[in-house]
Amino acid sequence: MTTPIPVYLDCDPGIDDTLALAYLLAAPNVELVGIGTVSGNTSAAQAARNTLDLLALAGAPAVPVAVGAHDHLDHPYGGGAGWVHGENGIGGVDLPRGAREPDPRTAVQLLIDLSHEYEGRLHVLTIGPLTNIAHALEADPTLPGRVAEVTAMGGAALVPGNITPAAEANVFNDPHAAAALIAADWDVTLVPLDVTMEHTLDEDQRRMLLADERPFVRAVGEVLDHYFDFYVGTYGRRTCALHDPLAAVIAAGAVTPTRAPRVPVVVDVSDGPGRGQTIADLRGQRIGVRDHDGVRTRLVLDVGSSIGQHLVDTILAG
Amino acid sequence: MTTPIPVYLDCDPGIDDTLALAYLLAAPNVELVGIGTVSGNTSAAQAARNTLDLLALAGAPAVPVAVGAHDHLDHPYGGGAGWVHGENGIGGVDLPRGAREPDPRTAVQLLIDLSHEYEGRLHVLTIGPLTNIAHALEADPTLPGRVAEVTAMGGAALVPGNITPAAEANVFNDPHAAAALIAADWDVTLVPLDVTMEHTLDEDQRRMLLADERPFVRAVGEVLDHYFDFYVGTYGRRTCALHDPLAAVIAAGAVTPTRAPRVPVVVDVSDGPGRGQTIADLRGQRIGVRDHDGVRTRLVLDVGSSIGQHLVDTILAG
């Protein structure tokens, strides 16, 4: 038995965040050591409430949950994505209120504290806008030296965006912050729509969650209902993309990217039509993965196998 | 036998332009009624010289060849793409000098004249930067009403660019002009790298051209040599992409696009990292072609069959 990976999760639950959280709580090789929230799918405060309620329902250990940035680097929070994630961020499902309140620290302070406590071992997993990470890098430029690895769900290289024709929502919501993440001196595994859209959870798998006897697992299945409706317009059937869960599964080491070139990724921070897109230099990749010298960001384009059933199996066995 | 399509060709030969020209001269359903040149792969003046020399070598009818814009809308001509097309634009091959000189008219005037002469029937085929077209639209806003259809090689939607990570060269060389083409009230078939990169001409096909007894056809084969070297870095073998020829084959009606949604296409005219890219709204296209209401630009993503042999067969039979 190997030592579990200490993971700091930065998130904005969010329906697929909920699924990712359920996975991380159940994954045997992950130790969730802290959670920061950020505005994105819903507000940072609501995201913290959702997270605390989910943790309570799961009977999870008292992982600190710290509220992070409400507003983004160059613009205020825009009100979330209710049409995708429901008005409360978790598909309109009313969870029993958990007893715990958010950690008194900011998400930035929590992350910095954890980077000392787990120096050289901490894995930073981000599944929301990168605002907290940008603030943490500014507050403590030595942070990257203490972090083992970063896995970030975000971006769209060669596929359409989801919030605009060109941009994925996490990056679009704070392009400057995403640029700061990529510019920092650490190993980043970027998990863009190119690969997340290829992974789905289907209705029969959702029913397996709904049939579980644990209220937490059933709640995860219920939360997904709203998301499944949204994705009919994309996939032509009730299902959902596994954006955040795929990043979690990669961070947990449960799948190894099979095609993930280390290439320059530039975030468009303009106010033009390309705002928030991730321009990756994928020229020359037609004949195989070619890493660019000195680039520490790998862009995941394929992971070889589908993760939907692994996700469900892990949650059910958790 | 149907009446051939009268085609105005706007080009910057250019190696693949040469191949497209050879195809258009040979295609039985095309009548090349005028050619304008523009700076791109080489200067507009050099492109006209190359075109006239190619036409002379082919023993082609005296199609008017008019020199178009040397500089682009928001910047001067940058010196061409010698590393791709050779310093003279046609792979360094020295053609015998043709007797004819360029038409005294500008490319803009030639296009406008032809739009009257072939009113309602003229097909505009562009395989270079869109500078002449933008000038023509400005000079005569009634032009689109007299043009039957426009086919333009340019852009990259969901594939890497060629001149930058995000942009294809024709659009990058004059983003404002490409935006003007798309904004005008005519039917545009945009043929981007997404589909052109899927069509190649290979060494055995080039040898068929080299083995022909006509000096023109042999010259086309010789011109390709330089291009084949360039594409080793892309395809891992001596071959070439059929950018301009594919647009010509589509304009000639010899292949019908099988996947070509009518979608909003926005050209990034900024000076940022996305300059010159074509942002197409391809969200929702995963479950089949969905045309947007009121959009007159169709973006060709697939033509169903490969065109390499058709191209060679047509040129050899011409």
XYZ file of C-alpha atoms in Angstrom:
636
model
C 0.000 0.000 0.000
C 1.516 3.281 -1.104
C 1.081 6.513 0.827
C -1.982 8.371 -0.453
C -1.375 11.568 -2.439
C -2.167 14.660 -0.351
C -4.525 16.724 -2.516
C -5.591 20.356 -2.173
C -8.786 20.738 -4.196
C -9.788 24.133 -5.584
C -13.380 23.962 -6.739
C -16.751 25.595 -7.387
C -19.403 22.879 -6.867
C -20.912 22.627 -9.367
C -22.412 19.332 -10.448
C -19.342 17.739 -11.974
C -17.356 19.113 -9.029
C -19.715 17.115 -6.804
C -18.941 13.983 -8.768
C -15.210 14.724 -8.579
C -15.469 15.289 -4.819
C -17.308 11.989 -4.357
C -14.555 10.261 -6.318
C -11.737 11.893 -4.349
C -13.365 10.931 -1.040
C -13.622 7.327 -2.204
C -10.310 6.938 -4.068
C -7.976 4.862 -1.873
C -4.799 6.572 -3.084
C -6.003 10.122 -2.385
C -5.994 12.016 0.892
C -8.027 15.174 0.551
C -6.155 17.550 2.870
C -7.893 20.831 2.096
C -10.510 22.401 -0.120
C -10.700 25.972 -1.347
C -13.677 27.358 -3.181
C -13.911 29.968 -5.904
C -16.713 31.634 -7.783
C -17.479 29.936 -11.077
C -20.409 27.591 -11.464
C -21.787 29.334 -8.381
C -20.388 31.871 -5.880
C -17.374 30.983 -3.721
C -19.550 31.202 -0.597
C -22.279 28.961 -2.018
C -19.617 26.568 -3.284
C -18.218 26.306 0.261
C -21.685 25.664 1.677
C -22.313 22.973 -0.932
C -18.937 21.393 -0.199
C -19.492 21.354 3.571
C -22.958 19.887 3.143
C -21.664 17.211 0.786
C -18.812 16.320 3.163
C -21.249 16.100 6.090
C -23.635 13.881 4.148
C -20.702 11.677 3.174
C -19.590 11.381 6.779
C -16.181 12.516 5.573
C -13.299 13.566 7.820
C -13.267 17.254 8.775
C -11.230 18.422 5.785
C -10.813 22.217 6.046
C -12.974 24.052 3.530
C -11.888 27.666 2.941
C -13.804 30.274 1.010
C -11.725 31.751 -1.803
C -12.098 34.590 -4.255
C -15.582 35.875 -4.932
C -14.445 38.121 -7.807
C -11.990 37.420 -10.590
C -8.759 39.263 -11.412
C -10.142 41.652 -14.000
C -13.884 41.504 -13.464
C -16.481 40.768 -10.786
C -18.223 37.418 -10.391
C -20.868 37.184 -13.113
C -23.562 35.180 -11.327
C -22.628 31.602 -12.155
C -24.047 29.119 -14.597
C -27.474 28.302 -13.242
C -28.674 26.948 -16.572
C -26.005 24.254 -16.367
C -25.543 23.626 -12.648
C -28.822 24.827 -11.167
C -29.301 28.019 -9.172
C -27.621 26.595 -6.061
C -24.796 25.033 -8.087
C -25.847 21.478 -7.323
C -28.786 20.996 -9.628
C -31.363 22.479 -7.267
C -31.014 19.572 -4.831
C -31.582 20.610 -1.181
C -28.941 18.938 0.926
C -29.249 18.684 4.708
C -27.154 21.484 6.160
C -23.848 20.204 7.539
C -22.765 21.272 11.019
C -19.366 22.626 10.050
C -18.652 26.180 8.903
C -15.896 27.259 6.523
C -12.320 27.410 7.778
C -11.469 30.944 8.982
C -8.545 31.120 6.565
C -8.862 32.212 2.963
C -8.379 29.558 0.318
C -5.069 31.232 -0.519
C -3.813 30.902 3.062
C -5.029 27.328 3.318
C -3.170 26.394 0.123
C 0.021 28.090 1.306
C -0.224 26.413 4.714
C -0.728 23.011 3.117
C 2.216 23.594 0.788
C 4.414 23.817 3.885
C 2.753 20.941 5.730
C 3.047 18.642 2.705
C 6.119 20.251 1.172
C 7.247 18.478 -1.988
C 4.285 16.122 -1.906
C 1.209 18.334 -2.252
C -0.865 17.839 -5.393
C -2.948 20.867 -6.362
C -6.098 19.910 -8.218
C -8.129 22.774 -9.663
C -11.559 22.262 -11.163
C -12.806 25.849 -11.144
C -11.516 29.235 -12.303
C -7.875 29.775 -11.346
C -8.384 32.929 -9.292
C -7.255 31.508 -5.950
C -4.172 30.000 -7.529
C -3.206 33.317 -9.112
C -3.638 35.091 -5.771
C -1.578 32.422 -4.010
C 1.222 32.737 -6.580
C 1.232 36.468 -6.055
C 1.117 36.184 -2.255
C 3.914 33.635 -2.168
C 6.046 33.256 -5.294
C 7.906 30.373 -3.617
C 4.721 28.259 -3.656
C 5.521 26.326 -6.860
C 8.749 25.032 -5.327
C 6.790 23.216 -2.606
C 4.071 21.746 -4.822
C 4.672 18.353 -6.400
C 2.253 18.762 -9.254
C -0.772 20.686 -10.465
C -3.690 19.168 -12.351
C -6.146 21.691 -13.755
C -9.415 21.094 -15.546
C -9.667 23.854 -18.113
C -9.261 25.056 -21.650
C -10.151 23.878 -25.121
C -7.426 23.408 -27.693
C -8.878 21.833 -30.829
C -12.524 21.539 -29.867
C -15.237 24.164 -29.478
C -15.430 26.014 -26.192
C -18.467 25.639 -23.966
C -19.109 29.163 -22.681
C -18.125 30.846 -25.974
C -17.300 29.357 -29.374
C -13.622 29.418 -28.404
C -13.426 29.330 -24.614
C -13.968 26.845 -21.825
C -15.715 28.248 -18.753
C -12.995 27.882 -16.078
C -10.445 29.724 -18.191
C -12.962 32.219 -19.597
C -14.053 33.151 -16.086
C -10.526 34.291 -15.242
C -8.152 34.297 -18.216
C -5.430 36.254 -16.389
C -5.480 33.724 -13.553
C -5.197 30.799 -15.974
C -2.254 32.542 -17.620
C -0.597 32.909 -14.197
C -1.054 29.199 -13.478
C 0.633 28.254 -16.748
C 3.415 30.819 -16.361
C 4.464 29.590 -12.897
C 7.397 27.247 -12.522
C 5.674 23.965 -11.741
C 4.440 20.922 -13.599
C 0.908 21.492 -14.800
C -1.308 18.832 -16.312
C -4.013 20.719 -18.172
C -7.181 18.710 -18.786
C -9.137 20.497 -21.514
C -12.507 19.915 -23.156
C -10.654 18.032 -25.914
C -10.463 15.042 -23.608
C -13.178 15.684 -20.998
C -15.927 15.772 -23.638
C -14.931 12.241 -24.655
C -15.871 10.889 -21.220
C -19.462 10.578 -20.149
C -21.573 9.123 -17.403
C -24.783 7.621 -18.685
C -28.233 7.096 -17.270
C -27.649 3.463 -16.269
C -24.571 4.547 -14.329
C -26.473 7.364 -12.677
C -29.107 4.814 -11.625
C -26.412 2.770 -9.916
C -25.685 5.798 -7.738
C -29.406 6.410 -7.102
C -29.844 2.787 -6.017
C -27.164 2.976 -3.330
C -28.259 2.917 0.276
C -26.000 5.763 1.406
C -27.743 9.177 1.245
C -24.546 10.846 0.007
C -24.177 8.534 -2.988
C -27.866 8.878 -3.799
C -27.558 12.671 -3.562
C -24.746 12.601 -6.115
C -27.056 10.721 -8.469
C -29.834 13.252 -7.824
C -27.587 16.260 -8.404
C -26.682 14.831 -11.821
C -30.289 14.915 -13.024
C -30.158 18.638 -13.895
C -26.826 18.217 -15.674
C -28.166 15.323 -17.755
C -30.956 17.576 -19.030
C -28.439 20.227 -20.041
C -26.315 17.786 -22.024
C -29.149 16.539 -24.235
C -28.365 19.514 -26.491
C -24.752 18.431 -26.785
C -24.841 14.651 -26.997
C -28.416 14.086 -28.143
C -29.184 11.957 -25.077
C -29.360 12.251 -21.302
C -25.775 11.967 -20.156
C -23.019 14.258 -18.940
C -19.447 15.127 -19.750
C -16.932 14.267 -17.054
C -14.870 17.453 -16.973
C -13.909 17.736 -13.302
C -14.049 14.000 -12.569
C -11.497 13.300 -15.321
C -9.071 15.782 -13.787
C -9.614 14.076 -10.414
C -9.011 10.607 -11.866
C -5.809 11.847 -13.547
C -4.635 13.543 -10.321
C -5.293 10.300 -8.449
C -3.094 8.476 -10.932
C -5.897 6.087 -11.813
C -5.436 6.758 -15.529
C -2.265 7.831 -17.267
C -2.599 10.248 -20.174
C -1.621 8.491 -23.382
C -1.370 11.638 -25.469
C -0.293 14.716 -23.555
C 2.293 16.852 -25.327
C 4.236 19.495 -23.393
C 3.484 22.474 -25.612
C 3.303 26.232 -25.197
C -0.211 27.221 -24.144
C -1.115 30.900 -24.382
C -4.293 32.185 -22.772
C -6.100 34.879 -24.722
C -6.664 37.622 -22.125
C -8.053 40.101 -24.650
C -11.616 41.325 -24.675
C -11.989 40.077 -28.271
C -13.845 37.034 -29.595
C -11.049 34.736 -28.455
C -11.110 35.844 -24.812
C -10.372 32.960 -22.475
C -9.321 30.513 -25.085
C -6.219 28.406 -24.629
C -4.091 28.597 -27.747
C -1.846 25.553 -27.697
C 0.895 25.118 -30.245
C -0.137 21.737 -31.584
C 1.529 22.180 -34.948
C 3.683 19.175 -35.708
C 1.691 16.852 -33.428
C 0.100 15.019 -36.364
C 2.952 12.526 -36.486
C 3.156 11.862 -32.758
C 3.650 13.598 -29.423
C 6.485 16.102 -29.594
C 7.350 17.872 -26.366
C 8.737 21.384 -26.641
C 11.929 21.983 -24.691
C 11.492 23.698 -21.356
C 7.693 23.533 -21.313
C 6.220 22.306 -18.024
C 2.559 22.263 -19.066
C 1.298 19.067 -20.593
C -1.979 19.214 -22.435
C -4.007 16.039 -22.087
C -5.587 15.028 -25.379
C -6.251 11.357 -24.693
C -6.206 9.013 -21.734
C -6.712 5.779 -23.640
C -9.716 4.397 -21.771
C -13.072 5.736 -20.663
C -13.460 6.592 -16.995
C -17.247 6.565 -16.445
C -17.463 3.108 -14.947
C -14.247 3.537 -12.925
C -15.804 6.616 -11.395
C -19.009 4.843 -10.444
C -17.204 1.746 -9.219
C -14.892 3.815 -7.016
C -17.732 5.837 -5.524
C -19.826 2.732 -4.874
C -16.881 0.941 -3.272
C -15.883 3.991 -1.207
C -22.739 19.097 -71.543
C -23.475 21.887 -69.075
C -22.150 25.424 -69.483
C -18.815 25.752 -67.707
C -18.732 27.847 -64.529
C -17.082 31.233 -65.147
C -14.431 31.547 -62.433
C -12.496 34.602 -61.270
C -9.422 33.284 -59.456
C -7.699 35.420 -56.816
C -4.314 33.893 -56.041
C -0.700 34.230 -54.938
C 1.224 31.429 -56.703
C 2.473 29.790 -54.636
C 3.067 26.089 -55.119
C -0.382 24.810 -54.260
C -1.807 27.738 -56.225
C 0.115 26.349 -59.218
C -1.508 22.980 -58.718
C -4.927 24.616 -58.371
C -4.327 26.637 -61.555
C -3.315 23.500 -63.466
C -6.514 21.837 -62.268
C -8.732 24.790 -63.210
C -7.204 24.947 -66.703
C -7.907 21.251 -67.192
C -11.300 20.937 -65.487
C -13.950 20.623 -68.231
C -16.675 22.383 -66.219
C -14.596 25.476 -65.427
C -13.955 28.514 -67.591
C -11.235 30.631 -66.054
C -12.338 34.138 -67.051
C -9.905 36.251 -65.054
C -7.123 36.043 -62.527
C -6.115 38.606 -59.909
C -2.999 38.297 -57.836
C -2.290 39.369 -54.285
C 0.716 39.342 -52.029
C 0.856 36.289 -49.830
C 3.102 33.366 -50.600
C 5.035 35.873 -52.736
C 4.430 39.463 -53.867
C 1.420 40.342 -56.012
C 3.757 41.313 -58.872
C 5.778 38.094 -58.676
C 2.539 36.112 -58.395
C 1.317 37.722 -61.638
C 4.613 36.926 -63.374
C 4.404 33.318 -62.185
C 0.797 33.071 -63.345
C 1.530 34.492 -66.785
C 4.510 32.189 -67.214
C 2.472 29.166 -66.148
C -0.375 30.087 -68.513
C 2.098 30.530 -71.400
C 3.763 27.205 -70.713
C 0.332 25.587 -70.604
C -0.621 27.131 -73.950
C -3.720 28.424 -72.164
C -6.104 30.998 -73.626
C -5.194 34.625 -72.926
C -7.046 34.888 -69.599
C -6.502 38.406 -68.217
C -4.109 38.431 -65.255
C -4.308 41.590 -63.142
C -1.927 42.574 -60.396
C -3.726 43.201 -57.129
C -2.806 44.542 -53.728
C 0.844 44.530 -52.756
C 0.122 45.557 -49.156
C -2.587 44.377 -46.808
C -5.297 46.412 -45.125
C -3.548 47.082 -41.836
C 0.083 46.266 -42.589
C 2.570 46.111 -45.446
C 3.455 42.917 -47.324
C 5.800 40.925 -45.107
C 8.015 39.285 -47.705
C 6.194 36.034 -48.434
C 6.800 32.467 -47.337
C 10.014 31.503 -49.108
C 10.638 28.621 -46.721
C 7.417 26.994 -47.895
C 7.029 28.144 -51.497
C 10.590 29.016 -52.518
C 11.952 32.521 -52.984
C 10.149 33.006 -56.312
C 6.900 31.494 -54.997
C 7.097 28.440 -57.243
C 9.698 26.336 -55.509
C 12.695 27.991 -57.155
C 11.783 26.555 -60.578
C 12.800 28.861 -63.453
C 9.953 28.958 -65.940
C 10.401 30.272 -69.492
C 9.134 33.830 -69.513
C 5.707 34.103 -71.099
C 5.121 36.763 -73.747
C 2.103 38.381 -72.108
C 2.218 41.156 -69.537
C -0.332 41.765 -66.770
C -3.682 43.299 -67.661
C -3.560 47.077 -67.216
C -6.482 46.950 -64.811
C -6.124 46.318 -61.095
C -7.391 42.993 -59.804
C -10.234 44.915 -58.169
C -11.322 46.451 -61.468
C -11.008 43.125 -63.271
C -13.209 41.437 -60.680
C -15.821 44.198 -60.863
C -15.802 44.097 -64.677
C -16.239 40.335 -64.681
C -19.082 40.584 -62.175
C -20.968 42.626 -64.776
C -19.965 40.477 -67.739
C -20.979 37.264 -65.961
C -23.663 38.784 -63.731
C -25.355 36.186 -61.553
C -23.049 33.434 -62.770
C -19.560 34.467 -61.688
C -17.863 32.208 -59.181
C -15.167 33.924 -57.130
C -12.447 31.535 -56.010
C -9.866 32.912 -53.598
C -6.762 30.994 -52.648
C -4.680 33.835 -51.241
C -5.169 36.620 -48.676
C -8.499 38.393 -49.119
C -7.117 41.895 -49.674
C -8.365 42.318 -53.249
C -11.801 41.103 -52.290
C -12.026 43.570 -49.405
C -10.967 46.418 -51.709
C -13.518 45.331 -54.315
C -16.287 45.219 -51.710
C -15.347 48.704 -50.602
C -15.097 50.031 -54.162
C -18.427 48.519 -55.184
C -20.770 47.403 -52.391
C -23.171 46.035 -55.041
C -20.609 43.403 -56.054
C -22.046 40.545 -53.919
C -25.400 40.869 -55.708
C -23.797 39.941 -59.030
C -21.653 37.057 -57.771
C -23.157 33.574 -57.757
C -20.873 32.144 -55.118
C -17.553 32.556 -53.359
C -15.204 29.734 -52.463
C -12.294 30.741 -50.261
C -9.388 28.666 -49.057
C -8.610 29.934 -45.604
C -8.888 29.577 -41.857
C -8.520 26.874 -39.266
C -11.424 26.033 -36.993
C -10.572 22.986 -34.893
C -7.058 22.238 -36.105
C -3.778 24.038 -35.490
C -2.945 26.985 -37.708
C 0.019 26.865 -40.032
C 1.580 30.315 -39.738
C 0.866 30.635 -35.987
C -0.495 28.086 -33.500
C -3.989 29.459 -34.157
C -3.991 31.034 -37.611
C -3.913 29.900 -41.222
C -1.707 32.013 -43.490
C -4.284 33.481 -45.918
C -6.416 34.831 -43.100
C -3.452 35.793 -40.899
C -1.961 37.839 -43.734
C -5.039 40.037 -43.832
C -7.517 39.374 -41.011
C -9.574 42.508 -41.697
C -9.988 41.482 -45.328
C -11.103 37.990 -44.366
C -13.627 39.536 -41.968
C -14.939 41.700 -44.825
C -15.359 38.651 -47.064
C -17.409 36.877 -44.422
C -19.454 39.949 -43.543
C -20.564 40.580 -47.131
C -23.971 39.430 -48.308
C -23.037 36.463 -50.492
C -22.717 32.724 -50.148
C -19.229 31.851 -49.011
C -17.823 28.355 -48.883
C -14.850 28.554 -46.555
C -12.317 25.761 -47.028
C -10.124 25.691 -43.900
C -7.101 23.663 -42.846
C -9.501 21.308 -41.048
C -10.292 19.718 -44.384
C -7.368 20.704 -46.628
C -4.830 19.000 -44.351
C -6.718 15.734 -44.873
C -5.948 15.772 -48.606
C -2.475 15.072 -49.887
C -0.639 14.456 -53.114
C 2.036 11.819 -52.760
C 5.355 11.111 -54.445
C 3.953 8.508 -56.855
C 1.339 11.009 -57.980
C 3.960 13.723 -58.384
C 5.956 11.283 -60.555
C 2.945 10.866 -62.831
C 3.094 14.616 -63.480
C 6.871 14.517 -63.998
C 6.491 11.691 -66.530
C 4.083 13.664 -68.731
C 5.354 14.845 -72.090
C 3.923 18.371 -71.771
C 6.419 20.850 -70.300
C 3.665 22.567 -68.282
C 2.574 19.383 -66.546
C 6.198 18.441 -65.858
C 6.814 21.920 -64.446
C 3.925 21.471 -62.017
C 5.579 18.284 -60.812
C 8.921 20.070 -60.463
C 7.453 22.992 -58.549
C 6.020 20.539 -56.011
C 9.468 19.222 -55.081
C 10.199 22.131 -52.708
C 6.762 21.834 -51.103
C 7.231 18.106 -50.522
C 10.411 18.850 -48.561
C 8.561 21.355 -46.391
C 5.787 18.904 -45.524
C 8.105 16.182 -44.198
C 7.959 18.029 -40.864
C 4.163 17.838 -40.869
C 3.316 14.427 -42.275
C 6.593 12.573 -41.664
C 6.989 11.819 -45.382
C 7.461 13.641 -48.684
C 3.963 14.750 -49.641
C 1.940 17.924 -49.611
C -1.354 19.228 -48.320
C -3.861 20.217 -51.007
C -5.067 23.534 -49.613
C -5.717 25.575 -52.759
C -6.462 22.603 -55.008
C -9.243 21.449 -52.679
C -10.904 24.860 -52.883
C -10.606 24.653 -56.694
C -12.111 21.170 -56.799
C -14.996 22.311 -54.596
C -15.547 25.445 -56.721
C -15.590 23.248 -59.822
C -18.321 21.147 -58.233
C -16.228 18.002 -58.595
C -16.726 17.150 -54.930
C -19.629 18.109 -52.721
C -18.893 18.907 -49.088
C -20.445 16.258 -46.876
C -20.033 18.198 -43.650
C -20.230 21.956 -44.016
C -22.306 23.701 -41.366
C -23.430 27.287 -41.900
C -22.099 28.778 -38.682
C -20.969 32.189 -37.466
C -17.276 32.627 -38.195
C -15.512 35.515 -36.471
C -12.034 36.537 -37.560
C -9.738 37.633 -34.757
C -8.367 40.985 -35.977
C -6.554 41.741 -32.729
C -2.797 41.920 -32.373
C -2.947 39.224 -29.689
C -1.981 35.559 -29.867
C -5.185 34.714 -31.721
C -4.653 37.216 -34.552
C -5.919 35.866 -37.837
C -7.707 32.877 -36.450
C -11.192 31.985 -37.593
C -13.382 31.355 -34.577
C -16.297 29.270 -35.766
C -19.199 28.488 -33.511
C -19.105 24.719 -33.775
C -20.808 24.088 -30.454
C -23.669 21.678 -30.930
C -22.179 20.134 -34.079
C -21.259 16.890 -32.277
C -24.626 15.359 -33.063
C -24.792 16.414 -36.707
C -24.656 19.459 -38.971
C -26.790 22.267 -37.602
C -27.007 25.387 -39.727
C -27.506 28.684 -37.922
C -30.343 30.813 -39.256
C -29.319 33.594 -41.574
C -25.674 32.554 -41.889
C -24.360 32.515 -45.465
C -20.886 31.130 -44.728
C -20.536 27.395 -44.767
C -17.429 25.936 -43.217
C -16.217 22.822 -44.994
C -15.122 20.166 -42.518
C -15.335 17.083 -44.728
C -15.787 16.300 -48.391
C -16.194 12.551 -48.072
C -13.529 11.395 -50.508
C -9.880 12.208 -51.119
C -9.077 14.405 -54.091
C -5.398 13.697 -54.822
C -5.937 11.248 -57.648
C -8.829 13.252 -59.129
C -6.493 16.221 -59.281
C -3.757 14.295 -61.065
C -6.185 12.544 -63.403
C -7.797 15.841 -64.386
C -4.472 17.551 -65.031
C -3.171 14.591 -67.045
C -6.374 14.425 -69.103
C -6.474 18.209 -69.609
